[in-house]
C-alpha cells in the first residue's frame, strides 16, 4: 500500500512543485538523480504496467485540480474561528486513530480480516458441514477446535498490536498544544486532540507540530522557520518554511484581535506531502500559498524560537496520517509454489473421498437386501410402532453424505496448522535476522529491519540483484576533490596531506570564532591564486567560480555551539549532499556562506563580509538538469550563476569563447569521471539592466500565474540560462561503502547477477564499476549508448552476434553464466544508458536486450530515471522465473524496490522513503552477503523443509484414516479418537516443526560465507520442488501403510477393541513422524531435543488423559494395550519398517549423489581433519576460477 | 512494524534520537544462532551399525515371537452353516433363525490337535459383522450405563432409545444386538465348566458400568436384536454385555466367552452344544467358535514373528549392501573436490 501511495505522491510532487509560488526552493534536490524522481513519466519512459495505471488515474485527478481552485473543491478556513470553518464538509478534530479496532468492533472486524484467507473459508465450511446432524463426524467442540485455535492465536497477536497502537494514539492525542483563545487573545494549553481547523496555534522550538498549519508568523523577522521532517520522510536536514509577509506584520494574538484575520482557501486534504495549494485573503488582499508556507504534523520545529500558524488539516486529514499505511504485502515464491502442491493435495483428497463414497455406494448396493436386519445397520426403525427408515434415505443420498463426511474426516490433508506455523516460523526467523550482530550498522546505529514478514524465504533464492549506486554502493558522503577552472586542473588537494588546507579561514564574528564544520583538502596552487589579488583572468575566474559555488545553492548555514565557548561551527544544512560538499569546499577556499534569509545571503569572501541579494532562483529540474540563481552583488552588478550536468551546460555556452578552454574542461571532466568522481559544470553570465528587467517581469508573471506555473517558470529559466561563460567544473568524490567489492565478489560466486542502475554518467558508472570489482579488465564491454532506435538495434544485434560467437566456443553461455565454470568463458559486461533504454524498452528490441543482458555477467545501466529502473526490473521479472532483488536508498529507488520480488532499503543518508517502501532495511550494502548467503539460505531451507514436512505428516495421518475406513464398510469411522485427530496437527506434531523451522541450520555461517556457491541450491529450487514433493508423498503412503497394516495384521481376528487399536495407531504415527523429522534435523540443540522428544511424551500424556475420561468408549484402553507385548512389538515394528525406506534412500543419496550442501556439511564436521588438504584444494580452485 | 509509517505516533522515539543509546543487538549465543549443537552425519560406519543393530535386535525377537505363536494351540470351528439343517437359501435361514418356536440347539464336535494347558480361552468369532460401522458405534450412551439417575438419558441411542414410551436401559444398537449364542462343552460325558467371570475389563466393571444400574425395558421392542438381560443383575456384573460393548476394531473379531480351566489332552473330542440364536444369516456373517491357549504375545498369529524376521533380514542385507557400496565406490567425506563447482566438466 505504501508503495502505491508513494508513487502517487511522487507524481503529485512534481506537479505541485511546478505550481509552487515559493520564492525560495523548498524541495529542490540538485544534481541528484532522485531529483528527477518522477520525471520519468513525463520523459515518456515506459513504466511498469501497474505503476502506469495508478499514475494515470492519479494524473486525471490532478488534471482536474490543476484548474483554479474551484470553490466547490476547496476548503475554506477562517483564521482564528474554528466554528466558522467551512460548514459543507465535516472536519474531524485533531485526534488520530491508528488503531484498527475498538473493543466492540474487534471481534467482527478481526474475524472478517482473518477470513479473507481462502483456506480459512475451507476450514470454516468444514466446521459448518460437521454441524449438520447427518454429517456430524466429530463432536461439535472437537471439530471447531483447530480453526478456533488458529483464529485465536492470530486474534491475540492482532489484539496485542492494536493495544500498542491504542496506547501510542492516546499518548499522541493527549500531548499539549498552545492554542489561541479568541476571547482573551492569549495562548492556552489544550490537548492535541482538541485542536480544530481554523484555530491558531503556537509552536515553540524543538516541539512537534500538532497538525498541518499554514504559517502566519515566526520569530524570525523575515518569516523563516526551519523544520525537521525526519518523521515524515526521514530526511534529517532542515527545511525552510516561510510565513507570508502580509501576515508576518501582525500575528494574531494579544495585540491583534482575531476578527480582523483573514480567510484561507485551500485544497481538500490529500496525501501529497510535498504539495499544497491555496490562497489567503488578508485585508482584502489575496495572497497565494504554496508548500513552502505550510508546516506538517510530524515535523519538528528547529532553530526557530516560535511560530504561529493556523490549522488547516487536522487529525486523520493531516498529510502524515493520510500517508501512513503498512508495509507492502508480497507473497513468497515458496508460498506460491506451495499453492500448486496444495491443489495437488486437494486432488488427492477428492480422490480419496470419491473412492470412499463410491465404495460406500457399492457396498450399500451389494448389501441392500441384508441391511434390513443386520444388527449393526438396522435400516428400519420400529421403535415408534410405525415402519420407517432409520437414518437412511437411499443410496444416492448416502453416497453424497459419505463424500461430505469423508471430506470432514480427511480435511487435514490440507494442513491448517501449516499457515500458522509458517507465520510463527517467519516471526522466529525475523527475530534472528533482526538480532544478528553482523547485520548491525555501527555508523547509523541501525539494526536490520524486517518490514515484510512473509517473504523471508525468498532471500534464499535470489538470482538478480539490482542495485542503486549512490548511497548503496557508495556512502553518499560527498567530498569535494578537485576543480577545473578555465580548463586548468587543480587537483593538488587530492594528493596533498590532510592538514595542508585545514581551517584556513577562521572568522571573527563578534567575540566568537566561526569555522565551517568540515573542511576539505585544498589545492595550494589554487589557494595562492585566490589569495593573490592580482587581477589575472585566471584569478578572476577562480574567484567567480567559488562565488558561484557559495551562492548558487539552497544551503542554509546554521551556527552550532561547540564545547569551546569561543568557537562556533557553521553547519551547512541542505537537501543535496553535493551542494553541501560544494559549499564546504567554497568555505575552505575562503568563500564562506554565513547567513541566508529569504532575500539575501551573506558571504565572507576571503575575510570580507559581503551581502548578495538573491533576486531569483530557478530550481533544479530533470529537464534542464541545472539550477541557476540571479544575485545582485555589492557592486550592484547582476549576475546569473548556473551549475548543472555537463551535457546540459555545454549546450548553452557562449559560442564565441575559445574552444581550447572548453576542450580542456571537457578533458578534465572526462578525467574526473574516469576516477569515479561526480562532476558539475559551473557557468555565469552578467545580466544587463534591460535583460534583468525583462527577466524580472517574466518571472513575476510566471510566479503569479495560476495555471501551469511550473511550465512557465521553466520557460523563464531556459530563456535566461544561455550564452554562459564556463567558469569551470568540480569533481566530487562519493566514497565506496566498506566491503562492497568483497560483497560483489561473493555474490558473483553465489551465482547472483549484480546489475547496477545509476543516474550517473557512463564514465563515472564504469569507474565505480571497476573500483567495486564489478567490472574487471578481463571482461569484454558491450557499450550501448545511442540516440535512435535504429542504432540501438544495430548495437544490440552486434552484441547478440558477439555472444553467439562466444556461445560457439562454450556451448551454453546461460549455463556457464549460471555456474561460472565455463572453460573458455569470456565474461561480458553490458553498459547501457538511459536514452538507449528509452528506445529499447518500448519496442521489440526488449527481447534482444533481455538476451544480451542475461548472457552478460555484469550489467551497468547509467543515466536511468527511477521508473526506468522499475522497467528494467520488470524486464527480467516478466521473462524469467528467477527471483529479483532491488536494493536502494533513495526515493528514486522506490519504484524499483516495489517492483522487485524482494526490495531492500538502505537506511542511510537519503532519508527513509526507500526504507518505507522496502521489505527489509539495513545499514550497509555489504550486509546483503550475510543476509542472502546465510539467513536467506537458512530461511529458504527451513521453510522449504517445513512445508514439505507438514504436507507429509498430515498425509500420513489421513492415509491411516483412509485405510481404516476401508474396513468399516466405508462409513468414516475412526479408530483414533476424534480428540486425537484434532490434536494431531496442532499439538502432537506442531512444535517440533516450528522449532526446527526456526533453529535448524544445515550449514554453519562460516561455511556459507566461505563458499558462496552453496547459495545456488536455493536458486535451483533444490529444497522444494515437485520431485521432492512426490517422493515425500510416496514416503508418506508407505509409512501410512506400515503404520496401519502392521497392527492390522497383527491384531486381525483378535479380541482387540477399536479404541485400543486407535491408541496404538496414533502413538505409532506420532512417534514415526517425529522420528522422521529427527532423522532430517541437521543440528541438535537442546531445544530441538526438548521439542521432538517432548512432543512424543506430550502425545502419550494426552492419549492417557483422553483414555481416563470414562464417558468416552476408549476408557482405560491405553493402559490395557500398553500392558501387552504385542503392542510394543507393533510399535517398534511400525517405526522401523516405516523409517527403512526413508533412512536407506537418505543414506544412499547422501553417499552416492552428495549435494554441495551435503559435502559442505561433512566439511563442517570434519574440518579439523581436512583442514590441511582443503587449503591446498581451495587455492587450486580459486586460481582456476579466474 | 506497520505503524512506523505513521511516524508521529510510534516512530518518533527511535528515529529522532538515534544516537542516544545503541541499538546494537545484545550478544548471546542464542540470538546469534551459535548454541552448541550436535551435527549428526550419516557416515558409512553409522549406517552400517544402525542396520546391523536393527538386524541383531529384530531377528531374535522374530524367532521368539514365531515360537510363541506356534506354541499356541487354537481350535476354530465355524458353525453357522452346520447348525441350520439342510443346505438352504438365505431367506430360509433367516426365517429359521427368526422362528422363536424352533429349538435351535445344535451339536458339534471338536478334536484337540495338541495338549492344551489352562487357561484355555473360549471365544466366539464373528465375520463380516461391522461393529465399527458408523451408525452402530455411535449408538450408545455411556452416561446411562454408569449412572442410575440418567436412565432417561438416551441421546445418541436411536433407533433403540425407547420402547413403548419408556427409555431402554441399556439403550442403543450395541446393547440391543448383544450376542446370544451359548455353548456347553463336554468331553465324553463329563461337562467342561466354562468360567465366565473376569472376561471383561476390570476398569469397565468398576467405572463404566454402574453396579446400581439394572436393565429395564430391554428387548421389549418389535424387533429382537439379540440377548435379553437379567433385570435383577446390575450392569456391572453383566460381563457378556460389557465385553460386547467394547466394540471391535475390525469387522472380523473375537469376543471372550469364558475360560476353561482344565487340561485338554491331544485327540480329546469335545462336544459342544450350541444354542444357535444369533442372526448373522441376514447379512451373510459367519460365526465361529474358538478355543485357544495364549502366550506372551496373545493368540496364534505368526504375522508379527514373520515381520520381525523379514525386517531383521532386510536390515542385515542392507548392512551388507551398504558395505559393498562403500567399498566399491569409496568417497572421502567432506572432500571439496566433489563440490559441483569443482567438478569441472571439461576436466581442466
PDB file of N, CA and C in Angstrom, chain A residues 746 748-751 819 933 1007-1020 1156 1178 1181 1185, chain B residues 339-342:
ATOM      1  N   UNK A 746      31.515 -12.001  -3.620  1.00  0.00           N
ATOM      2  CA  UNK A 746      30.787 -13.118  -3.009  1.00  0.00           C
ATOM      3  C   UNK A 746      29.510 -13.403  -3.762  1.00  0.00           C
ATOM      4  N   UNK A 748      28.814 -12.713  -6.801  1.00  0.00           N
ATOM      5  CA  UNK A 748      29.099 -13.271  -8.119  1.00  0.00           C
ATOM      6  C   UNK A 748      29.341 -14.771  -8.005  1.00  0.00           C
ATOM      7  N   UNK A 749      30.117 -15.140  -6.985  1.00  0.00           N
ATOM      8  CA  UNK A 749      30.370 -16.572  -6.786  1.00  0.00           C
ATOM      9  C   UNK A 749      29.095 -17.320  -6.449  1.00  0.00           C
ATOM     10  N   UNK A 750      28.197 -16.633  -5.794  1.00  0.00           N
ATOM     11  CA  UNK A 750      26.950 -17.285  -5.403  1.00  0.00           C
ATOM     12  C   UNK A 750      26.001 -17.407  -6.580  1.00  0.00           C
ATOM     13  N   UNK A 751      26.438 -16.974  -7.741  1.00  0.00           N
ATOM     14  CA  UNK A 751      25.568 -17.074  -8.897  1.00  0.00           C
ATOM     15  C   UNK A 751      24.526 -15.985  -8.967  1.00  0.00           C
ATOM     16  N   UNK A 819      26.763 -21.228 -13.623  1.00  0.00           N
ATOM     17  CA  UNK A 819      27.647 -21.964 -12.736  1.00  0.00           C
ATOM     18  C   UNK A 819      29.027 -21.349 -12.654  1.00  0.00           C
ATOM     19  N   UNK A 933      23.273 -14.978   1.749  1.00  0.00           N
ATOM     20  CA  UNK A 933      24.021 -16.239   1.788  1.00  0.00           C
ATOM     21  C   UNK A 933      23.762 -17.023   3.068  1.00  0.00           C
ATOM     22  N   UNK A1007      30.826 -21.560   6.969  1.00  0.00           N
ATOM     23  CA  UNK A1007      30.911 -22.305   5.713  1.00  0.00           C
ATOM     24  C   UNK A1007      30.143 -21.582   4.614  1.00  0.00           C
ATOM     25  N   UNK A1008      28.970 -21.087   4.954  1.00  0.00           N
ATOM     26  CA  UNK A1008      28.155 -20.435   3.935  1.00  0.00           C
ATOM     27  C   UNK A1008      28.835 -19.183   3.411  1.00  0.00           C
ATOM     28  N   UNK A1009      29.536 -18.479   4.301  1.00  0.00           N
ATOM     29  CA  UNK A1009      30.222 -17.280   3.855  1.00  0.00           C
ATOM     30  C   UNK A1009      31.466 -17.646   3.054  1.00  0.00           C
ATOM     31  N   UNK A1010      32.065 -18.753   3.413  1.00  0.00           N
ATOM     32  CA  UNK A1010      33.297 -19.144   2.754  1.00  0.00           C
ATOM     33  C   UNK A1010      33.037 -19.681   1.349  1.00  0.00           C
ATOM     34  N   UNK A1011      31.959 -20.404   1.196  1.00  0.00           N
ATOM     35  CA  UNK A1011      31.627 -20.953  -0.119  1.00  0.00           C
ATOM     36  C   UNK A1011      30.318 -20.362  -0.605  1.00  0.00           C
ATOM     37  N   UNK A1012      30.368 -19.190  -1.193  1.00  0.00           N
ATOM     38  CA  UNK A1012      29.109 -18.575  -1.637  1.00  0.00           C
ATOM     39  C   UNK A1012      28.374 -19.441  -2.647  1.00  0.00           C
ATOM     40  N   UNK A1013      29.092 -20.324  -3.307  1.00  0.00           N
ATOM     41  CA  UNK A1013      28.437 -21.168  -4.325  1.00  0.00           C
ATOM     42  C   UNK A1013      27.298 -21.985  -3.739  1.00  0.00           C
ATOM     43  N   UNK A1014      27.370 -22.209  -2.424  1.00  0.00           N
ATOM     44  CA  UNK A1014      26.323 -23.021  -1.793  1.00  0.00           C
ATOM     45  C   UNK A1014      24.964 -22.364  -1.917  1.00  0.00           C
ATOM     46  N   UNK A1015      24.972 -21.068  -2.169  1.00  0.00           N
ATOM     47  CA  UNK A1015      23.710 -20.342  -2.292  1.00  0.00           C
ATOM     48  C   UNK A1015      22.897 -20.821  -3.486  1.00  0.00           C
ATOM     49  N   UNK A1016      23.598 -21.406  -4.443  1.00  0.00           N
ATOM     50  CA  UNK A1016      22.899 -21.782  -5.677  1.00  0.00           C
ATOM     51  C   UNK A1016      21.845 -22.843  -5.460  1.00  0.00           C
ATOM     52  N   UNK A1017      21.949 -23.568  -4.387  1.00  0.00           N
ATOM     53  CA  UNK A1017      20.929 -24.598  -4.174  1.00  0.00           C
ATOM     54  C   UNK A1017      19.551 -23.966  -4.083  1.00  0.00           C
ATOM     55  N   UNK A1018      19.489 -22.775  -3.540  1.00  0.00           N
ATOM     56  CA  UNK A1018      18.198 -22.086  -3.463  1.00  0.00           C
ATOM     57  C   UNK A1018      17.742 -21.605  -4.821  1.00  0.00           C
ATOM     58  N   UNK A1019      18.678 -21.121  -5.614  1.00  0.00           N
ATOM     59  CA  UNK A1019      18.302 -20.643  -6.949  1.00  0.00           C
ATOM     60  C   UNK A1019      17.784 -21.784  -7.800  1.00  0.00           C
ATOM     61  N   UNK A1020      18.308 -22.964  -7.542  1.00  0.00           N
ATOM     62  CA  UNK A1020      17.885 -24.124  -8.335  1.00  0.00           C
ATOM     63  C   UNK A1020      16.647 -24.783  -7.759  1.00  0.00           C
ATOM     64  N   UNK A1156      25.983 -30.372  -2.933  1.00  0.00           N
ATOM     65  CA  UNK A1156      27.044 -29.493  -2.424  1.00  0.00           C
ATOM     66  C   UNK A1156      26.872 -29.271  -0.931  1.00  0.00           C
ATOM     67  N   UNK A1178      41.545 -25.542  -2.152  1.00  0.00           N
ATOM     68  CA  UNK A1178      40.867 -24.291  -2.404  1.00  0.00           C
ATOM     69  C   UNK A1178      41.757 -23.336  -3.179  1.00  0.00           C
ATOM     70  N   UNK A1181      41.581 -24.182  -6.666  1.00  0.00           N
ATOM     71  CA  UNK A1181      40.327 -23.833  -7.324  1.00  0.00           C
ATOM     72  C   UNK A1181      40.175 -22.341  -7.498  1.00  0.00           C
ATOM     73  N   UNK A1185      39.367 -20.479 -10.973  1.00  0.00           N
ATOM     74  CA  UNK A1185      38.172 -19.676 -11.228  1.00  0.00           C
ATOM     75  C   UNK A1185      38.477 -18.440 -12.031  1.00  0.00           C
TER      76      UNK A1185
ATOM     77  N   UNK B 339      32.496 -30.986  -4.761  1.00  0.00           N
ATOM     78  CA  UNK B 339      31.580 -29.863  -4.882  1.00  0.00           C
ATOM     79  C   UNK B 339      31.299 -29.590  -6.349  1.00  0.00           C
ATOM     80  N   UNK B 340      30.074 -29.252  -6.653  1.00  0.00           N
ATOM     81  CA  UNK B 340      29.676 -29.187  -8.062  1.00  0.00           C
ATOM     82  C   UNK B 340      30.533 -28.194  -8.842  1.00  0.00           C
ATOM     83  N   UNK B 341      30.887 -27.074  -8.189  1.00  0.00           N
ATOM     84  CA  UNK B 341      31.666 -26.099  -8.942  1.00  0.00           C
ATOM     85  C   UNK B 341      33.134 -26.496  -9.066  1.00  0.00           C
ATOM     86  N   UNK B 342      33.506 -27.554  -8.369  1.00  0.00           N
ATOM     87  CA  UNK B 342      34.866 -28.041  -8.527  1.00  0.00           C
ATOM     88  C   UNK B 342      34.944 -29.217  -9.487  1.00  0.00           C
TER      89      UNK B 342
END
